[in-house]
Short mmCIF file of C-alpha atoms in Angstrom, two decimals:
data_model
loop_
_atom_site.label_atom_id
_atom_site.label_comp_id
_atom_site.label_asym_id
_atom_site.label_seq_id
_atom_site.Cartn_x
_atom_site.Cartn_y
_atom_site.Cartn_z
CA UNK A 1 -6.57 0.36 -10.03
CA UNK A 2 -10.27 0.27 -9.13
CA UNK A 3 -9.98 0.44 -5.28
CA UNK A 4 -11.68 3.70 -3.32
CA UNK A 5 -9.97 6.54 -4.90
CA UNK A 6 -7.94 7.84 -1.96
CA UNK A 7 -7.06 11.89 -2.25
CA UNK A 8 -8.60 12.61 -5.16
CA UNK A 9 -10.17 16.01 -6.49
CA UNK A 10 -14.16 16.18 -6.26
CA UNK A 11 -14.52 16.19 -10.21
CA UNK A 12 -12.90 12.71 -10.37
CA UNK A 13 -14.66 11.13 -7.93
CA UNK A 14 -15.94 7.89 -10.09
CA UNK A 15 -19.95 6.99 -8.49
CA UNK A 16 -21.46 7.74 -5.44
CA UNK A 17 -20.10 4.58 -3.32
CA UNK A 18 -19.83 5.75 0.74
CA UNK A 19 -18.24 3.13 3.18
CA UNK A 20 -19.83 2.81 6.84
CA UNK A 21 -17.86 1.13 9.68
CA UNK A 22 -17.05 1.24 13.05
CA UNK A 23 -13.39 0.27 14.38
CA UNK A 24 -12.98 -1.51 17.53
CA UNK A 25 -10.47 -1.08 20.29
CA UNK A 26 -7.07 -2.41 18.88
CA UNK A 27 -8.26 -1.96 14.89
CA UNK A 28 -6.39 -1.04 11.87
CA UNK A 29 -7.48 1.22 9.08
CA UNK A 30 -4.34 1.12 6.97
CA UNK A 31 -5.55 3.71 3.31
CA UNK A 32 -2.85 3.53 0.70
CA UNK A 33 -2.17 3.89 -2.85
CA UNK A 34 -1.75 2.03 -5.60
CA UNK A 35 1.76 3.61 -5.30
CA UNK A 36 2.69 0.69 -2.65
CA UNK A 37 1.49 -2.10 -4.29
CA UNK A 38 2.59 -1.59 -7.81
CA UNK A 39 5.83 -0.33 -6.60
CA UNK A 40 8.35 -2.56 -9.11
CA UNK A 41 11.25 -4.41 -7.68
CA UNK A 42 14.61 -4.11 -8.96
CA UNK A 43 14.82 -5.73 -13.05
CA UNK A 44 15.93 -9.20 -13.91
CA UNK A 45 15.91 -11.14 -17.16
CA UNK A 46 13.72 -13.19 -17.92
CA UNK A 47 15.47 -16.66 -18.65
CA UNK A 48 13.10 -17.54 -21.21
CA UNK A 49 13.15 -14.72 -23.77
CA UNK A 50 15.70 -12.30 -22.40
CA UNK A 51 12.98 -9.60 -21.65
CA UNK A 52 13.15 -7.43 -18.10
CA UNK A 53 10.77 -8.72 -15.77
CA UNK A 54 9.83 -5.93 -12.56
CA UNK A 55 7.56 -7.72 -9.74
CA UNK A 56 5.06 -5.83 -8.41
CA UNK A 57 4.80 -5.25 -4.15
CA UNK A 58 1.57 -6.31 -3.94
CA UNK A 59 -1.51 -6.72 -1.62
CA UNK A 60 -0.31 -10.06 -0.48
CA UNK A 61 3.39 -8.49 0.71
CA UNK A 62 1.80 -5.36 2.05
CA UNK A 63 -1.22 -7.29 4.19
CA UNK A 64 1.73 -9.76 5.59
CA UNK A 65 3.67 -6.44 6.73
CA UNK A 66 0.41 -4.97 8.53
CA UNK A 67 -0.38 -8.42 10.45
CA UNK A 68 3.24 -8.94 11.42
CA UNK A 69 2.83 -5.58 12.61
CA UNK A 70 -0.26 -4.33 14.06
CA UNK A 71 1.27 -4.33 17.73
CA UNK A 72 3.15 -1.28 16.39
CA UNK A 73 2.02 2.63 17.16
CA UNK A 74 0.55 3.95 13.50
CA UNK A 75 3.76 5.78 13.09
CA UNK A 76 5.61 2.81 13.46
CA UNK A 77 3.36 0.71 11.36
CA UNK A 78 3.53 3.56 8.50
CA UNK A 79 7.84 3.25 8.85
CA UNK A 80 7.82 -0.38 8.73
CA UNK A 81 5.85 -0.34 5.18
CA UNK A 82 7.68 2.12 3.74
CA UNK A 83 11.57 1.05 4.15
CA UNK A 84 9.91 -2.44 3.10
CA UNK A 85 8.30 -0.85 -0.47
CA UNK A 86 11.37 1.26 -0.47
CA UNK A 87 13.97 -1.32 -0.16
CA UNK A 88 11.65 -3.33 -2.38
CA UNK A 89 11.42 -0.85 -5.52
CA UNK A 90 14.11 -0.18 -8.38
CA UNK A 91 12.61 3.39 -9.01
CA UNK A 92 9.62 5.26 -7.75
CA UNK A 93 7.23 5.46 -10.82
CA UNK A 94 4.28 6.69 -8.94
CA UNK A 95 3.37 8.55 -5.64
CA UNK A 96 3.15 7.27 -2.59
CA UNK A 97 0.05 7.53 -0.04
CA UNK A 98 -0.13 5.66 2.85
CA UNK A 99 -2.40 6.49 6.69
CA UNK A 100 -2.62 4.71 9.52
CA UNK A 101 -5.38 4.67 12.16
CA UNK A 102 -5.76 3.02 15.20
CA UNK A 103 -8.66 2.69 17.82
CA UNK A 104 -6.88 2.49 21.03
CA UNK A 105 -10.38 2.18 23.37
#
């Protein structure tokens, strides 16, 4: 993954990169791992050679989630995502990190 490292120790931090911004009444700052979106669905064989094929989650699945969504309270929002990677995912290879915030005024 090369996203923001998200709950990581001081010795691993990779650069100095700091991110700046301001939310505005009714925003969304949704921080997850990669956890989520390379959570692997449930195995199927491929038709062409026979090999098991896992689909990742993705960005795409988990942005479509938070915009059909964002009308929800944080804790709501955060419940929503994870029975969807849940019920999405064979077996949890990885750990899971997700926060929501949300500017109310």
């Amino acid at each position: 993954s090369s996203g923001f490292l998200l709950g990581i120790l001081d010795e691993a931090v990779q650069g100095d990169d700091s991110y700046k911004f301001q939310l505005k009444k009714g925003d969304l700052l949704v921080l997850y791992s990669d956890g989520i979106t390379e959570a692997k669905n449930v195995s199927r064989k491929d038709s062409h050679d026979g090999e098991i094929e896992r689909e990742m989650f993705g960005e795409e699945k988990l942005h479509k989630i938070i915009s059909e969504n964002r009308s929800r309270t944080p804790k709501q929002l955060i419940d929503v995502i994870l029975k969807a990677v849940d019920s999405w995912m064979s077996e949890q290879d990885d750990d899971i990190t997700l926060a929501v915030i949300k500017r109310k005024r």
